[in-house]
Amino acid sequence: MARWLKALAALLLLAAAATARKSPAAPKHEPQIEEVTAKQLERVLEDKDFVAVYWYARSCVTCDKVLEELEKIDDDTDTFGVDFVKINDKRLAKQYGITKFPALTYFREKEPIIYEGDLMDEESVLDFLTSLEAMDLPDRIEEVNQKILSKIIEDTNYVAVLFCPDHKSCGPSNNKPECKKCAKALQELENIDDEADQLGIGFVKIHDEELAEEYSLGDLPRLVYYRHQIPIIYEGELSREEDVLEWLIANKSTGDEEDVIEDVTAKTLNTLIGNVDNLVVLFYDHGDEDSMTVLGELEKIDDDCDRHGIQFVKIDDQKAAEAFGIDDVPSIVYFEKQIPNVYDGNLENEEEILEWLVEQLEKDEIEDVTDEMLDRLIKDGKTVAVLFYDNNDRKSQKVLAELENIDDECDQLGIAFVKIDNNEEAKEYGIEKVPTLLYFEKGIPTYYEGNLEDEEKVLEWLRYQSESDEIEDITDEMLDLIIEKMPYVAVLFYDKDQKKSQKILSELENIDDECDQNDIAFVKIDDDSEAKEYGIETIPTMVFFEKGIPHIYEGDLMKEDELLGWLLHQKRHSEIPEVTDEMMDKLIDSTPYLAVIFYDKDDKQDIRILNELENIDDELEKEGIVIVRMDNEAEAKEFGIDHLPTLVYFEENIPAIYEGDLMNEDEVLEWLIEQKNSATIEEVTDEILSDLIEEHEYVVVYFSGKCEEGEECDNILEELENIDDELDETGIIFVTTEDISLAKKYGIKTFPSLVFFRNKDPLIYKGDIEDEDEVLSWLTDEDTLEIPGKIEEVNSRMLEKILEENDHIVVFFYKEGDKKSQKILSELENIDDECEEKDIDFVKTSDEGVDKEYDLPDLPALAFYRHKFRTIYDGDLMHEEAILKWVLDLHDSQPDVIESVDRKTLKDLIDDVEHLAVFFYSEDCDTCDEILDELETIDDDTDKHGIQFVKSKDSKLASDIGIFSFPALVYYETGVPIMYDGDLKNENKVLQWLVDQKSEDKRRKSSKANAKSKASADGDRKTSGSRIKSSTINEKVLPIKNVGVFKTEIPVRKATNKIISVNKAKLKKDDNDDEDDDDEDDDEDDDDDDDDEDNDGDEDDEDDDEDEDDEDDDDVDDDDEGDRCFYIGLGAKPAVPKMTYEPYQCCPTKVQSPTKVAKATPTKVISKKLDKDKSRAEPEKPAKGKNKALASKPEKASKGKKGLLDSENIWWW
């Protein structure tokens, strides 16, 4: 039977073959892109996730040819799950932004992307349609099929894949546990999709149980991470998205094939800081030799960092560095749970860096932060406790030691504990005394008012703050600060003793969390005077501040849901806010560019205009122009506005009225932008003009009379606008008006006319009004500015001009409205004429902040200036005769040989004078007067050499460059400080040193000018910084004198090629002056030191110069252009310095913890290492640690903030 079956099967096969031969071949299937209509396309887009649409037109010449190419990939796109269709519909194409044909649009979940590449290159088109980037949707994990997944894994280095059950298994109504788990995991993981994208990690999902079974994944859902196509399975909880992201980041780092530190962007860095607990960042510059050297060293510890769970990245982005207060690169910052800590040790010692990093992991201390870092922590809404302290204050140190004990407990509460030693930042928060503790939650600060030395009570208070869910109560200073620093603030003005306020407050507590979730800071304030400042008369009242602009809530405060809806609406939608007159006054003072619409809310036409102007609100915001509205007829009349609506533009308190059509919003926008960007003379009403004359010292008014465009009066005005900027610089306000009533009051009958109001006193211009240069000369002439018999009030700009241009000036500084000052002024008016006879200008100024600007101890104050050098009167200001005698004596007397300067003048001199010598001294210095007497004998000589010599008692400015002990002499060379380290009592050596510094400066400039020719001549000899060259020998930097970190780098000539490193700390045990640590001198003479007799810096006993004396200090190497560093005034006992005329530059510094010093803000001087490639003695390891201001062990150095001081850029993240 079996035989018969086999035979039958054979017959059947033969018959089939014969039939196949006879029948014709089946036609081959040609891939074709399906044609659709507009309605069909709509349905396809509704049903399919990924659709490619080819747009063509009948008139298109190349469309058919392109289509032919694209049809070659139609089957491939089908395989990858992308539907490919074509359509000929110009109207629909236009809706999707298609204007040229042919074109290709890729719809992902109905979101279109237009292909910008070559449509004739079908392979590129296929790559575009099937790439992970093209499929990426914001905050969505894209679904892929098996084919696409295979391609993505092949094309992408890092991709995370979430495997889920089939769609059939998990329908909408299916409640299987695995389906619920998959949905929940997907919901959580979509929160980190964008972060993964920023880190270069793709994220997709696939519903394919068969493929999961093939990979033996077990129960679904499962997350598989493909790293260079190698799969790693995540074993953790998928619903914890932060853990998943950290795992992906950690595994991405260990998956790198090369042992390199990953380069990241600013956006990626932000993501890493937010998601990685232990992160090290190298801020570097790829074009900087030092940076690349440091990078090479750090690559060696990258794997070690991985083993310790520390991720290491690098970033070459100057703006990102500045945002953290980092001014100099390379720099290393360690972030532990987002709290930054700057490394301050030797960046080229990778072992020391690794040791420091591991130490950070093991220690848990209060971190020192910069102002930029603190601003970022607060801006990010972190819960932060900040101790404002002074490193040199004993109480601060004691408090810090106590609070270190609760740092761990704060971590457990989720409170980041940091400290900051920065007076300016403390002042921003209204802190006058340190130490002070502030608690920030969602950016809102709260003061701790208890005893900071009782750490248990501090911890209890912090715990209460973090656990309580109340609307924070703040002070008026805090309110101003929050409004300034936070974009969205809701403020409830209330009365804590009022029942209505209490009731409303209890209701509003219910929406506090919702406000937090929407980044709206919610605070309350019980302060009647602050409420009145904003024109609030009814309590309680809610005001929402959007970027400093107030919006008053007019609804029912008892309905918290309606209030929440209003707050969210105000945040999301741009509307012109309604303000009170008090709010407007605040905005005029605080906002540089402000537009105010005066209108009547009951007038339909006004409302229509308002609606039109809403259309330009966004454009104005981009230009930095704030626009508000006011329904207040009385306030409008104060500005001389008779009809509503009217638009008034304010810039620097000066108003300008718009005369055009308010219904034409484009013209309004153009006019406002023109007002902001161009120098125009503002047009004002009589009422505004009266206010300006009343409030400002110098006002020029162009009374044009009735003036139409194109008339002569208009042409004159156009010419005068050429001098508006120059007048602004001198503090003179220039306005124009067509109103003539005020002109008549001052006796002006002919138009146009120009009148100059000086302290309200008018002076009519009699010259040629059409010659703007002549007008400018007249307005700024000293005789014009003076008012006979009166002490002129000047603003700060005018005062600067007067001090710059006049030899002898008396200035009375006072506070406006101070009764005592008014009495003093009435006495001083009696001596104004006598001063004028002696050609002494007498002015007064009451500008806000003038005491700080001019470094005055108190107000009122009287100062005499001779050539910008100031002397302050310390007698009774009510005795005008004694004051006159003092002024005349100073005028007639010979000035001090070395002039005394205040801080402002000294700062100006440092900026303006190329060669400046400053003698810093103090009142309680025993030797200062004696030394000063000696130095005054060389003042004329310094003048002959073009070096200006001044003296200063400003310890603050001295501390800024590292000077804490007096006396001290600093030479400023184009603003760079160089410290003199010789004997100040030997005035001849001081003079020689100063002259040599100036000569060095000339040589350096000459060397820079010929840098190219020198570089070619010395191409084989490279240094990392300034080149120090010699035709016969190399000049080396010899670091000596190191007591703690007291360090001087002195260049000396050596016959050998070694860089000798000597530790001054060891010299204390050494009886001799040689360079080793033994008790023997190394030279061959009979004395007890090894200094060679000729003092030439080399090891022989012969001088190296070409003169006939026995010294070689005359002949300075012309090629020497190296800048050295000198650390000074750190409280340690200095050794006798080796005498040299080489420059010592004040360098950024750190101190040992027991040393008490004043706070320093050093000027950064780049001092780069020489002959870095050559062998050298191993330097002593610098102190290391965690940026500690106060270390517990004396042998460890305290931590400084490398390159982080005096940063002005506040970056809001």
PDB file of C-alpha atoms in Angstrom, residues 1112-1193:
ATOM      1  CA  ASP A1112      73.342  92.311  37.717  1.00  0.00           C
ATOM      2  CA  ASP A1113      70.041  93.972  38.559  1.00  0.00           C
ATOM      3  CA  ASP A1114      70.305  96.521  35.797  1.00  0.00           C
ATOM      4  CA  ASP A1115      70.157  94.265  32.834  1.00  0.00           C
ATOM      5  CA  VAL A1116      66.712  92.809  32.686  1.00  0.00           C
ATOM      6  CA  ASP A1117      66.150  90.093  30.138  1.00  0.00           C
ATOM      7  CA  ASP A1118      64.263  91.752  27.301  1.00  0.00           C
ATOM      8  CA  ASP A1119      62.458  88.570  26.419  1.00  0.00           C
ATOM      9  CA  ASP A1120      61.061  88.037  29.879  1.00  0.00           C
ATOM     10  CA  GLU A1121      57.313  88.482  29.817  1.00  0.00           C
ATOM     11  CA  GLY A1122      56.124  86.112  32.535  1.00  0.00           C
ATOM     12  CA  ASP A1123      53.643  87.219  35.185  1.00  0.00           C
ATOM     13  CA  ARG A1124      54.274  85.726  38.610  1.00  0.00           C
ATOM     14  CA  CYS A1125      52.011  85.254  41.630  1.00  0.00           C
ATOM     15  CA  PHE A1126      52.328  86.383  45.226  1.00  0.00           C
ATOM     16  CA  TYR A1127      50.099  85.195  48.076  1.00  0.00           C
ATOM     17  CA  ILE A1128      50.011  87.719  50.880  1.00  0.00           C
ATOM     18  CA  GLY A1129      48.470  88.784  54.157  1.00  0.00           C
ATOM     19  CA  LEU A1130      47.176  85.423  55.352  1.00  0.00           C
ATOM     20  CA  GLY A1131      47.920  85.845  58.998  1.00  0.00           C
ATOM     21  CA  ALA A1132      51.035  83.629  59.043  1.00  0.00           C
ATOM     22  CA  LYS A1133      54.432  85.032  59.951  1.00  0.00           C
ATOM     23  CA  PRO A1134      56.171  85.868  56.670  1.00  0.00           C
ATOM     24  CA  ALA A1135      59.798  84.966  56.063  1.00  0.00           C
ATOM     25  CA  VAL A1136      62.260  87.569  54.841  1.00  0.00           C
ATOM     26  CA  PRO A1137      61.740  87.617  51.065  1.00  0.00           C
ATOM     27  CA  LYS A1138      64.551  87.161  48.605  1.00  0.00           C
ATOM     28  CA  MET A1139      65.108  90.563  47.072  1.00  0.00           C
ATOM     29  CA  THR A1140      64.205  90.911  43.427  1.00  0.00           C
ATOM     30  CA  TYR A1141      62.606  93.463  41.157  1.00  0.00           C
ATOM     31  CA  GLU A1142      60.572  90.843  39.348  1.00  0.00           C
ATOM     32  CA  PRO A1143      56.799  91.401  39.579  1.00  0.00           C
ATOM     33  CA  TYR A1144      54.701  89.665  42.221  1.00  0.00           C
ATOM     34  CA  GLN A1145      51.047  89.397  41.260  1.00  0.00           C
ATOM     35  CA  CYS A1146      48.321  88.979  43.851  1.00  0.00           C
ATOM     36  CA  CYS A1147      46.739  85.589  43.251  1.00  0.00           C
ATOM     37  CA  PRO A1148      43.447  83.915  44.323  1.00  0.00           C
ATOM     38  CA  THR A1149      44.078  82.286  47.647  1.00  0.00           C
ATOM     39  CA  LYS A1150      42.955  79.827  50.283  1.00  0.00           C
ATOM     40  CA  VAL A1151      43.933  79.630  53.946  1.00  0.00           C
ATOM     41  CA  GLN A1152      44.390  77.023  56.644  1.00  0.00           C
ATOM     42  CA  SER A1153      41.404  76.700  58.895  1.00  0.00           C
ATOM     43  CA  PRO A1154      42.793  78.080  62.176  1.00  0.00           C
ATOM     44  CA  THR A1155      43.943  81.236  60.418  1.00  0.00           C
ATOM     45  CA  LYS A1156      41.587  84.188  60.866  1.00  0.00           C
ATOM     46  CA  VAL A1157      41.472  86.408  57.789  1.00  0.00           C
ATOM     47  CA  ALA A1158      39.295  89.062  56.259  1.00  0.00           C
ATOM     48  CA  LYS A1159      37.179  87.981  53.311  1.00  0.00           C
ATOM     49  CA  ALA A1160      39.009  88.246  50.010  1.00  0.00           C
ATOM     50  CA  THR A1161      37.685  88.630  46.507  1.00  0.00           C
ATOM     51  CA  PRO A1162      40.893  88.230  44.524  1.00  0.00           C
ATOM     52  CA  THR A1163      41.550  89.470  41.029  1.00  0.00           C
ATOM     53  CA  LYS A1164      42.221  86.424  38.897  1.00  0.00           C
ATOM     54  CA  VAL A1165      45.654  86.510  37.280  1.00  0.00           C
ATOM     55  CA  ILE A1166      46.397  83.729  34.844  1.00  0.00           C
ATOM     56  CA  SER A1167      49.692  82.160  35.789  1.00  0.00           C
ATOM     57  CA  LYS A1168      50.429  79.152  33.658  1.00  0.00           C
ATOM     58  CA  LYS A1169      53.057  76.533  34.342  1.00  0.00           C
ATOM     59  CA  LEU A1170      56.302  76.518  32.390  1.00  0.00           C
ATOM     60  CA  ASP A1171      58.040  73.607  30.650  1.00  0.00           C
ATOM     61  CA  LYS A1172      55.175  71.349  31.602  1.00  0.00           C
ATOM     62  CA  ASP A1173      56.552  68.464  29.542  1.00  0.00           C
ATOM     63  CA  LYS A1174      59.878  68.356  31.351  1.00  0.00           C
ATOM     64  CA  SER A1175      60.601  66.355  34.486  1.00  0.00           C
ATOM     65  CA  ARG A1176      60.148  68.200  37.724  1.00  0.00           C
ATOM     66  CA  ALA A1177      60.311  67.640  41.427  1.00  0.00           C
ATOM     67  CA  GLU A1178      57.016  66.449  42.811  1.00  0.00           C
ATOM     68  CA  PRO A1179      55.217  69.446  44.351  1.00  0.00           C
ATOM     69  CA  GLU A1180      53.741  69.288  47.783  1.00  0.00           C
ATOM     70  CA  LYS A1181      50.101  68.219  47.559  1.00  0.00           C
ATOM     71  CA  PRO A1182      47.728  71.106  48.102  1.00  0.00           C
ATOM     72  CA  ALA A1183      45.169  70.980  50.831  1.00  0.00           C
ATOM     73  CA  LYS A1184      42.023  69.200  49.836  1.00  0.00           C
ATOM     74  CA  GLY A1185      38.525  68.898  51.142  1.00  0.00           C
ATOM     75  CA  LYS A1186      34.958  69.890  50.518  1.00  0.00           C
ATOM     76  CA  ASN A1187      34.986  73.657  50.175  1.00  0.00           C
ATOM     77  CA  LYS A1188      34.993  73.960  53.930  1.00  0.00           C
ATOM     78  CA  ALA A1189      35.036  77.401  55.382  1.00  0.00           C
ATOM     79  CA  LEU A1190      36.017  75.924  58.721  1.00  0.00           C
ATOM     80  CA  ALA A1191      37.703  72.521  58.888  1.00  0.00           C
ATOM     81  CA  SER A1192      37.741  70.487  62.066  1.00  0.00           C
ATOM     82  CA  LYS A1193      41.385  69.545  61.752  1.00  0.00           C
TER      83      LYS A1193
END
